[in-house]
Amino acid sequence: MPNLQNEWNKLLRKKSSIVLFCLSALFPLLVGPAIQMMQNKFGFTAFDGESFPLVILSLAVSFYLPLLLALCVSDMFAGEQEQKTLSFLLVRPLSRFKLFTSKIVCTGIYLLTLLMLVCLSSLITGAIWLENFTFSGLLMSFTAFLLSWFPLMAIGILLVFLALWFGSSSKALTFSILLYLVMVVLTYLFPGIAQWLPAYDNDWYQRWINSGFTMVTMGRTIYLVSFSALFFTVGYYKFSRKEF
Protein backbone atom coordinates (compact mmCIF):
# COMPACT_ATOMS: atom_id res chain seq x y z
CA MET A 1 0.00 0.00 0.00
CA PRO A 2 1.39 3.42 -0.92
CA ASN A 3 2.77 5.38 2.04
CA LEU A 4 2.32 2.49 4.52
CA GLN A 5 6.05 1.81 4.69
CA ASN A 6 6.67 5.52 5.16
CA GLU A 7 4.19 5.73 8.05
CA TRP A 8 5.64 2.65 9.74
CA ASN A 9 9.20 3.96 9.39
CA LYS A 10 8.20 7.29 10.92
CA LEU A 11 6.64 5.45 13.83
CA LEU A 12 9.71 3.30 14.44
CA ARG A 13 12.09 6.29 14.28
CA LYS A 14 10.44 7.84 17.31
CA LYS A 15 12.22 7.10 20.56
CA SER A 16 8.90 6.98 22.40
CA SER A 17 7.73 4.07 20.21
CA ILE A 18 10.85 2.04 20.97
CA VAL A 19 10.54 2.78 24.68
CA LEU A 20 6.88 1.71 24.71
CA PHE A 21 7.69 -1.49 22.81
CA CYS A 22 10.35 -2.32 25.42
CA LEU A 23 8.05 -1.51 28.35
CA SER A 24 5.31 -3.68 26.84
CA ALA A 25 7.72 -6.61 26.66
CA LEU A 26 9.24 -6.05 30.10
CA PHE A 27 6.06 -5.58 32.14
CA PRO A 28 4.96 -9.26 32.25
CA LEU A 29 8.56 -10.38 32.77
CA LEU A 30 8.77 -8.22 35.90
CA VAL A 31 5.32 -9.08 37.23
CA GLY A 32 5.76 -12.86 36.91
CA PRO A 33 8.64 -13.31 39.39
CA ALA A 34 6.96 -10.92 41.84
CA ILE A 35 3.74 -12.99 41.76
CA GLN A 36 5.67 -16.21 42.19
CA MET A 37 7.57 -14.86 45.23
CA MET A 38 4.32 -13.67 46.85
CA GLN A 39 2.63 -17.03 46.22
CA ASN A 40 5.58 -18.90 47.72
CA LYS A 41 5.67 -16.58 50.72
CA PHE A 42 1.98 -16.80 51.57
CA GLY A 43 1.50 -20.40 50.45
CA PHE A 44 -1.36 -19.94 47.98
CA THR A 45 -1.74 -20.00 44.19
CA ALA A 46 -3.65 -17.04 42.77
CA PHE A 47 -2.32 -17.31 39.21
CA ASP A 48 -0.71 -20.16 37.34
CA GLY A 49 1.07 -20.35 34.00
CA GLU A 50 -2.19 -20.86 32.14
CA SER A 51 -4.15 -17.96 33.65
CA PHE A 52 -1.28 -15.44 33.93
CA PRO A 53 -1.35 -14.28 30.26
CA LEU A 54 -5.11 -13.67 30.50
CA VAL A 55 -4.63 -11.61 33.67
CA ILE A 56 -2.01 -9.48 31.90
CA LEU A 57 -4.29 -9.18 28.87
CA SER A 58 -7.18 -7.98 31.04
CA LEU A 59 -4.99 -5.23 32.49
CA ALA A 60 -3.57 -4.34 29.08
CA VAL A 61 -6.87 -3.99 27.21
CA SER A 62 -8.54 -2.09 30.06
CA PHE A 63 -5.86 0.52 30.78
CA TYR A 64 -2.47 0.20 29.13
CA LEU A 65 -3.13 -0.39 25.42
CA PRO A 66 -5.95 2.18 24.99
CA LEU A 67 -3.62 4.86 26.36
CA LEU A 68 -0.83 3.87 23.97
CA LEU A 69 -3.36 3.80 21.15
CA ALA A 70 -4.54 7.32 22.02
CA LEU A 71 -0.91 8.48 22.08
CA CYS A 72 -0.19 6.95 18.67
CA VAL A 73 -3.34 8.34 17.03
CA SER A 74 -2.97 11.85 18.44
CA ASP A 75 0.64 12.02 17.27
CA MET A 76 -0.06 10.51 13.84
CA PHE A 77 -2.91 12.90 13.00
CA ALA A 78 -3.12 16.01 15.21
CA GLY A 79 0.63 15.90 15.89
CA GLU A 80 1.59 15.87 12.22
CA GLN A 81 -0.85 18.68 11.51
CA GLU A 82 0.71 20.65 14.35
CA GLN A 83 4.21 20.06 12.95
CA LYS A 84 3.07 20.92 9.39
CA THR A 85 4.32 17.58 8.03
CA LEU A 86 0.97 16.47 6.61
CA SER A 87 1.03 19.32 4.09
CA PHE A 88 4.28 17.92 2.63
CA LEU A 89 2.70 14.48 2.21
CA LEU A 90 -0.30 15.94 0.39
CA VAL A 91 1.87 17.44 -2.37
CA ARG A 92 2.94 13.93 -3.36
CA PRO A 93 0.96 12.05 -6.05
CA LEU A 94 -1.02 10.32 -3.34
CA SER A 95 -4.77 10.64 -2.79
CA ARG A 96 -6.11 11.63 0.59
CA PHE A 97 -7.98 8.33 0.80
CA LYS A 98 -4.77 6.33 0.37
CA LEU A 99 -2.96 8.54 2.88
CA PHE A 100 -5.76 8.21 5.43
CA THR A 101 -6.04 4.45 4.89
CA SER A 102 -2.29 3.93 5.24
CA LYS A 103 -2.36 5.74 8.60
CA ILE A 104 -5.26 3.57 9.81
CA VAL A 105 -3.50 0.38 8.69
CA CYS A 106 -0.28 1.53 10.37
CA THR A 107 -2.22 2.11 13.59
CA GLY A 108 -3.61 -1.42 13.33
CA ILE A 109 -0.13 -2.90 12.81
CA TYR A 110 1.19 -0.89 15.76
CA LEU A 111 -1.62 -2.19 17.97
CA LEU A 112 -1.08 -5.79 16.83
CA THR A 113 2.66 -5.47 17.50
CA LEU A 114 2.01 -4.27 21.05
CA LEU A 115 -0.43 -7.13 21.64
CA MET A 116 2.03 -9.73 20.35
CA LEU A 117 4.86 -8.32 22.47
CA VAL A 118 2.74 -8.48 25.61
CA CYS A 119 1.48 -11.93 24.61
CA LEU A 120 4.91 -13.47 24.00
CA SER A 121 6.35 -11.88 27.12
CA SER A 122 3.49 -13.12 29.32
CA LEU A 123 3.68 -16.62 27.81
CA ILE A 124 7.43 -16.80 28.43
CA THR A 125 6.94 -15.54 31.98
CA GLY A 126 4.20 -18.08 32.67
CA ALA A 127 6.34 -20.92 31.31
CA ILE A 128 9.42 -19.97 33.36
CA TRP A 129 8.08 -18.74 36.67
CA LEU A 130 4.61 -20.19 37.16
CA GLU A 131 3.23 -23.72 37.34
CA ASN A 132 0.62 -25.45 35.16
CA PHE A 133 1.76 -24.04 31.83
CA THR A 134 0.11 -26.15 29.13
CA PHE A 135 -0.03 -26.17 25.33
CA SER A 136 -3.81 -25.72 25.38
CA GLY A 137 -3.33 -22.71 27.65
CA LEU A 138 -0.78 -21.31 25.22
CA LEU A 139 -3.24 -21.60 22.32
CA MET A 140 -6.05 -20.09 24.36
CA SER A 141 -3.90 -17.13 25.43
CA PHE A 142 -2.63 -16.47 21.91
CA THR A 143 -6.19 -16.59 20.55
CA ALA A 144 -7.39 -14.23 23.29
CA PHE A 145 -4.72 -11.66 22.41
CA LEU A 146 -5.63 -11.84 18.72
CA LEU A 147 -9.34 -11.44 19.48
CA SER A 148 -8.61 -8.36 21.59
CA TRP A 149 -7.32 -6.56 18.52
CA PHE A 150 -10.84 -6.04 17.14
CA PRO A 151 -12.48 -4.02 19.96
CA LEU A 152 -9.26 -2.07 20.53
CA MET A 153 -9.06 -1.22 16.84
CA ALA A 154 -12.66 0.01 16.93
CA ILE A 155 -11.64 2.35 19.76
CA GLY A 156 -8.61 3.41 17.72
CA ILE A 157 -10.72 4.35 14.68
CA LEU A 158 -13.04 6.37 16.95
CA LEU A 159 -9.99 8.18 18.37
CA VAL A 160 -8.78 8.92 14.82
CA PHE A 161 -12.07 10.65 14.04
CA LEU A 162 -11.83 12.70 17.24
CA ALA A 163 -8.15 13.61 16.71
CA LEU A 164 -9.02 15.20 13.36
CA TRP A 165 -10.95 17.92 15.21
CA PHE A 166 -7.82 19.07 17.05
CA GLY A 167 -4.76 20.91 15.79
CA SER A 168 -2.61 19.93 18.76
CA SER A 169 -1.47 16.44 19.74
CA SER A 170 -1.60 17.26 23.47
CA LYS A 171 -5.22 18.43 23.25
CA ALA A 172 -6.19 15.39 21.17
CA LEU A 173 -4.46 13.05 23.62
CA THR A 174 -6.07 14.65 26.68
CA PHE A 175 -9.54 14.53 25.16
CA SER A 176 -9.06 10.92 23.98
CA ILE A 177 -7.99 9.76 27.45
CA LEU A 178 -10.88 11.57 29.13
CA LEU A 179 -13.34 10.11 26.63
CA TYR A 180 -12.03 6.59 27.18
CA LEU A 181 -12.28 6.99 30.96
CA VAL A 182 -15.89 8.14 30.55
CA MET A 183 -16.64 5.07 28.41
CA VAL A 184 -15.13 2.80 31.07
CA VAL A 185 -17.18 4.43 33.83
CA LEU A 186 -20.36 4.13 31.75
CA THR A 187 -19.63 0.44 31.24
CA TYR A 188 -19.93 -0.14 34.99
CA LEU A 189 -22.63 2.40 35.88
CA PHE A 190 -24.95 2.19 32.87
CA PRO A 191 -24.51 -1.17 31.08
CA GLY A 192 -27.49 -0.48 28.81
CA ILE A 193 -25.88 2.66 27.39
CA ALA A 194 -22.39 1.14 27.44
CA GLN A 195 -23.42 -1.59 25.00
CA TRP A 196 -23.28 1.04 22.25
CA LEU A 197 -19.65 1.84 23.05
CA PRO A 198 -16.59 -0.23 21.96
CA ALA A 199 -15.11 -0.14 25.49
CA TYR A 200 -17.95 -2.48 26.47
CA ASP A 201 -16.14 -5.18 24.46
CA ASN A 202 -12.82 -4.99 26.29
CA ASP A 203 -13.59 -8.48 27.63
CA TRP A 204 -14.68 -9.68 24.19
CA TYR A 205 -12.12 -12.48 24.23
CA GLN A 206 -13.69 -13.89 27.41
CA ARG A 207 -17.04 -14.26 25.68
CA TRP A 208 -15.43 -16.21 22.84
CA ILE A 209 -13.48 -18.42 25.25
CA ASN A 210 -16.47 -19.08 27.53
CA SER A 211 -19.26 -19.33 24.95
CA GLY A 212 -17.61 -19.81 21.55
CA PHE A 213 -19.52 -18.80 18.43
CA THR A 214 -23.03 -17.80 19.53
CA MET A 215 -25.64 -15.30 18.37
CA VAL A 216 -24.37 -12.86 21.00
CA THR A 217 -20.73 -13.01 19.91
CA MET A 218 -21.75 -12.85 16.26
CA GLY A 219 -23.93 -9.83 16.98
CA ARG A 220 -21.14 -8.02 18.79
CA THR A 221 -18.77 -8.88 15.94
CA ILE A 222 -21.15 -7.31 13.42
CA TYR A 223 -21.50 -4.30 15.73
CA LEU A 224 -17.73 -3.78 15.99
CA VAL A 225 -17.29 -4.06 12.22
CA SER A 226 -20.17 -1.62 11.63
CA PHE A 227 -18.85 0.79 14.27
CA SER A 228 -15.38 0.74 12.68
CA ALA A 229 -16.79 1.21 9.18
CA LEU A 230 -18.94 4.15 10.33
CA PHE A 231 -16.12 6.08 12.00
CA PHE A 232 -13.68 5.20 9.23
CA THR A 233 -16.13 6.78 6.77
CA VAL A 234 -16.86 9.92 8.77
CA GLY A 235 -13.18 10.17 9.70
CA TYR A 236 -12.15 10.08 6.06
CA TYR A 237 -14.83 12.65 5.21
CA LYS A 238 -13.39 14.99 7.87
CA PHE A 239 -9.83 14.26 6.67
CA SER A 240 -10.72 14.91 3.02
CA ARG A 241 -12.29 18.30 3.86
CA LYS A 242 -9.66 19.41 6.35
CA GLU A 243 -7.15 22.14 5.46
CA PHE A 244 -3.56 21.41 6.42
mmCIF file with all atom_site columns, C-alpha atoms in Angstrom, residues 54-139:
data_model
loop_
_atom_site.group_PDB
_atom_site.id
_atom_site.type_symbol
_atom_site.label_atom_id
_atom_site.label_alt_id
_atom_site.label_comp_id
_atom_site.label_asym_id
_atom_site.label_entity_id
_atom_site.label_seq_id
_atom_site.pdbx_PDB_ins_code
_atom_site.Cartn_x
_atom_site.Cartn_y
_atom_site.Cartn_z
_atom_site.occupancy
_atom_site.B_iso_or_equiv
_atom_site.pdbx_formal_charge
_atom_site.auth_seq_id
_atom_site.auth_comp_id
_atom_site.auth_asym_id
_atom_site.auth_atom_id
_atom_site.pdbx_PDB_model_num
ATOM 1  C CA . LEU A 1 54  ? -5.111 -13.667 30.498 1.00 0.00 ? 54  LEU A CA 1
ATOM 2  C CA . VAL A 1 55  ? -4.632 -11.608 33.668 1.00 0.00 ? 55  VAL A CA 1
ATOM 3  C CA . ILE A 1 56  ? -2.007 -9.485  31.903 1.00 0.00 ? 56  ILE A CA 1
ATOM 4  C CA . LEU A 1 57  ? -4.293 -9.177  28.870 1.00 0.00 ? 57  LEU A CA 1
ATOM 5  C CA . SER A 1 58  ? -7.182 -7.978  31.041 1.00 0.00 ? 58  SER A CA 1
ATOM 6  C CA . LEU A 1 59  ? -4.990 -5.227  32.489 1.00 0.00 ? 59  LEU A CA 1
ATOM 7  C CA . ALA A 1 60  ? -3.570 -4.336  29.082 1.00 0.00 ? 60  ALA A CA 1
ATOM 8  C CA . VAL A 1 61  ? -6.869 -3.986  27.206 1.00 0.00 ? 61  VAL A CA 1
ATOM 9  C CA . SER A 1 62  ? -8.538 -2.093  30.058 1.00 0.00 ? 62  SER A CA 1
ATOM 10 C CA . PHE A 1 63  ? -5.864 0.521   30.777 1.00 0.00 ? 63  PHE A CA 1
ATOM 11 C CA . TYR A 1 64  ? -2.472 0.196   29.127 1.00 0.00 ? 64  TYR A CA 1
ATOM 12 C CA . LEU A 1 65  ? -3.134 -0.388  25.421 1.00 0.00 ? 65  LEU A CA 1
ATOM 13 C CA . PRO A 1 66  ? -5.950 2.182   24.992 1.00 0.00 ? 66  PRO A CA 1
ATOM 14 C CA . LEU A 1 67  ? -3.619 4.864   26.363 1.00 0.00 ? 67  LEU A CA 1
ATOM 15 C CA . LEU A 1 68  ? -0.834 3.867   23.967 1.00 0.00 ? 68  LEU A CA 1
ATOM 16 C CA . LEU A 1 69  ? -3.364 3.796   21.147 1.00 0.00 ? 69  LEU A CA 1
ATOM 17 C CA . ALA A 1 70  ? -4.535 7.324   22.018 1.00 0.00 ? 70  ALA A CA 1
ATOM 18 C CA . LEU A 1 71  ? -0.906 8.484   22.082 1.00 0.00 ? 71  LEU A CA 1
ATOM 19 C CA . CYS A 1 72  ? -0.195 6.955   18.666 1.00 0.00 ? 72  CYS A CA 1
ATOM 20 C CA . VAL A 1 73  ? -3.335 8.342   17.031 1.00 0.00 ? 73  VAL A CA 1
ATOM 21 C CA . SER A 1 74  ? -2.971 11.855  18.437 1.00 0.00 ? 74  SER A CA 1
ATOM 22 C CA . ASP A 1 75  ? 0.635  12.016  17.269 1.00 0.00 ? 75  ASP A CA 1
ATOM 23 C CA . MET A 1 76  ? -0.058 10.514  13.841 1.00 0.00 ? 76  MET A CA 1
ATOM 24 C CA . PHE A 1 77  ? -2.914 12.896  13.001 1.00 0.00 ? 77  PHE A CA 1
ATOM 25 C CA . ALA A 1 78  ? -3.116 16.005  15.207 1.00 0.00 ? 78  ALA A CA 1
ATOM 26 C CA . GLY A 1 79  ? 0.632  15.902  15.886 1.00 0.00 ? 79  GLY A CA 1
ATOM 27 C CA . GLU A 1 80  ? 1.589  15.872  12.219 1.00 0.00 ? 80  GLU A CA 1
ATOM 28 C CA . GLN A 1 81  ? -0.849 18.682  11.513 1.00 0.00 ? 81  GLN A CA 1
ATOM 29 C CA . GLU A 1 82  ? 0.715  20.652  14.349 1.00 0.00 ? 82  GLU A CA 1
ATOM 30 C CA . GLN A 1 83  ? 4.208  20.061  12.952 1.00 0.00 ? 83  GLN A CA 1
ATOM 31 C CA . LYS A 1 84  ? 3.071  20.921  9.389  1.00 0.00 ? 84  LYS A CA 1
ATOM 32 C CA . THR A 1 85  ? 4.320  17.575  8.031  1.00 0.00 ? 85  THR A CA 1
ATOM 33 C CA . LEU A 1 86  ? 0.971  16.474  6.609  1.00 0.00 ? 86  LEU A CA 1
ATOM 34 C CA . SER A 1 87  ? 1.033  19.322  4.094  1.00 0.00 ? 87  SER A CA 1
ATOM 35 C CA . PHE A 1 88  ? 4.277  17.921  2.628  1.00 0.00 ? 88  PHE A CA 1
ATOM 36 C CA . LEU A 1 89  ? 2.697  14.481  2.208  1.00 0.00 ? 89  LEU A CA 1
ATOM 37 C CA . LEU A 1 90  ? -0.297 15.942  0.386  1.00 0.00 ? 90  LEU A CA 1
ATOM 38 C CA . VAL A 1 91  ? 1.865  17.437  -2.374 1.00 0.00 ? 91  VAL A CA 1
ATOM 39 C CA . ARG A 1 92  ? 2.940  13.933  -3.356 1.00 0.00 ? 92  ARG A CA 1
ATOM 40 C CA . PRO A 1 93  ? 0.962  12.047  -6.050 1.00 0.00 ? 93  PRO A CA 1
ATOM 41 C CA . LEU A 1 94  ? -1.023 10.319  -3.342 1.00 0.00 ? 94  LEU A CA 1
ATOM 42 C CA . SER A 1 95  ? -4.766 10.637  -2.789 1.00 0.00 ? 95  SER A CA 1
ATOM 43 C CA . ARG A 1 96  ? -6.109 11.630  0.592  1.00 0.00 ? 96  ARG A CA 1
ATOM 44 C CA . PHE A 1 97  ? -7.980 8.326   0.799  1.00 0.00 ? 97  PHE A CA 1
ATOM 45 C CA . LYS A 1 98  ? -4.771 6.325   0.373  1.00 0.00 ? 98  LYS A CA 1
ATOM 46 C CA . LEU A 1 99  ? -2.956 8.542   2.878  1.00 0.00 ? 99  LEU A CA 1
ATOM 47 C CA . PHE A 1 100 ? -5.762 8.210   5.426  1.00 0.00 ? 100 PHE A CA 1
ATOM 48 C CA . THR A 1 101 ? -6.041 4.452   4.888  1.00 0.00 ? 101 THR A CA 1
ATOM 49 C CA . SER A 1 102 ? -2.288 3.930   5.244  1.00 0.00 ? 102 SER A CA 1
ATOM 50 C CA . LYS A 1 103 ? -2.357 5.736   8.598  1.00 0.00 ? 103 LYS A CA 1
ATOM 51 C CA . ILE A 1 104 ? -5.256 3.569   9.807  1.00 0.00 ? 104 ILE A CA 1
ATOM 52 C CA . VAL A 1 105 ? -3.496 0.384   8.694  1.00 0.00 ? 105 VAL A CA 1
ATOM 53 C CA . CYS A 1 106 ? -0.276 1.534   10.368 1.00 0.00 ? 106 CYS A CA 1
ATOM 54 C CA . THR A 1 107 ? -2.219 2.111   13.586 1.00 0.00 ? 107 THR A CA 1
ATOM 55 C CA . GLY A 1 108 ? -3.612 -1.421  13.329 1.00 0.00 ? 108 GLY A CA 1
ATOM 56 C CA . ILE A 1 109 ? -0.134 -2.897  12.807 1.00 0.00 ? 109 ILE A CA 1
ATOM 57 C CA . TYR A 1 110 ? 1.190  -0.885  15.758 1.00 0.00 ? 110 TYR A CA 1
ATOM 58 C CA . LEU A 1 111 ? -1.618 -2.193  17.971 1.00 0.00 ? 111 LEU A CA 1
ATOM 59 C CA . LEU A 1 112 ? -1.076 -5.789  16.827 1.00 0.00 ? 112 LEU A CA 1
ATOM 60 C CA . THR A 1 113 ? 2.664  -5.471  17.496 1.00 0.00 ? 113 THR A CA 1
ATOM 61 C CA . LEU A 1 114 ? 2.011  -4.271  21.047 1.00 0.00 ? 114 LEU A CA 1
ATOM 62 C CA . LEU A 1 115 ? -0.431 -7.131  21.637 1.00 0.00 ? 115 LEU A CA 1
ATOM 63 C CA . MET A 1 116 ? 2.026  -9.731  20.354 1.00 0.00 ? 116 MET A CA 1
ATOM 64 C CA . LEU A 1 117 ? 4.865  -8.319  22.473 1.00 0.00 ? 117 LEU A CA 1
ATOM 65 C CA . VAL A 1 118 ? 2.742  -8.481  25.614 1.00 0.00 ? 118 VAL A CA 1
ATOM 66 C CA . CYS A 1 119 ? 1.481  -11.932 24.608 1.00 0.00 ? 119 CYS A CA 1
ATOM 67 C CA . LEU A 1 120 ? 4.914  -13.466 23.998 1.00 0.00 ? 120 LEU A CA 1
ATOM 68 C CA . SER A 1 121 ? 6.345  -11.881 27.124 1.00 0.00 ? 121 SER A CA 1
ATOM 69 C CA . SER A 1 122 ? 3.487  -13.125 29.323 1.00 0.00 ? 122 SER A CA 1
ATOM 70 C CA . LEU A 1 123 ? 3.676  -16.619 27.813 1.00 0.00 ? 123 LEU A CA 1
ATOM 71 C CA . ILE A 1 124 ? 7.426  -16.802 28.431 1.00 0.00 ? 124 ILE A CA 1
ATOM 72 C CA . THR A 1 125 ? 6.936  -15.537 31.980 1.00 0.00 ? 125 THR A CA 1
ATOM 73 C CA . GLY A 1 126 ? 4.200  -18.081 32.668 1.00 0.00 ? 126 GLY A CA 1
ATOM 74 C CA . ALA A 1 127 ? 6.343  -20.916 31.311 1.00 0.00 ? 127 ALA A CA 1
ATOM 75 C CA . ILE A 1 128 ? 9.420  -19.966 33.358 1.00 0.00 ? 128 ILE A CA 1
ATOM 76 C CA . TRP A 1 129 ? 8.080  -18.744 36.675 1.00 0.00 ? 129 TRP A CA 1
ATOM 77 C CA . LEU A 1 130 ? 4.611  -20.190 37.163 1.00 0.00 ? 130 LEU A CA 1
ATOM 78 C CA . GLU A 1 131 ? 3.232  -23.723 37.336 1.00 0.00 ? 131 GLU A CA 1
ATOM 79 C CA . ASN A 1 132 ? 0.616  -25.447 35.165 1.00 0.00 ? 132 ASN A CA 1
ATOM 80 C CA . PHE A 1 133 ? 1.758  -24.036 31.831 1.00 0.00 ? 133 PHE A CA 1
ATOM 81 C CA . THR A 1 134 ? 0.108  -26.151 29.127 1.00 0.00 ? 134 THR A CA 1
ATOM 82 C CA . PHE A 1 135 ? -0.027 -26.168 25.330 1.00 0.00 ? 135 PHE A CA 1
ATOM 83 C CA . SER A 1 136 ? -3.806 -25.719 25.385 1.00 0.00 ? 136 SER A CA 1
ATOM 84 C CA . GLY A 1 137 ? -3.332 -22.710 27.648 1.00 0.00 ? 137 GLY A CA 1
ATOM 85 C CA . LEU A 1 138 ? -0.781 -21.311 25.217 1.00 0.00 ? 138 LEU A CA 1
ATOM 86 C CA . LEU A 1 139 ? -3.236 -21.597 22.315 1.00 0.00 ? 139 LEU A CA 1
#
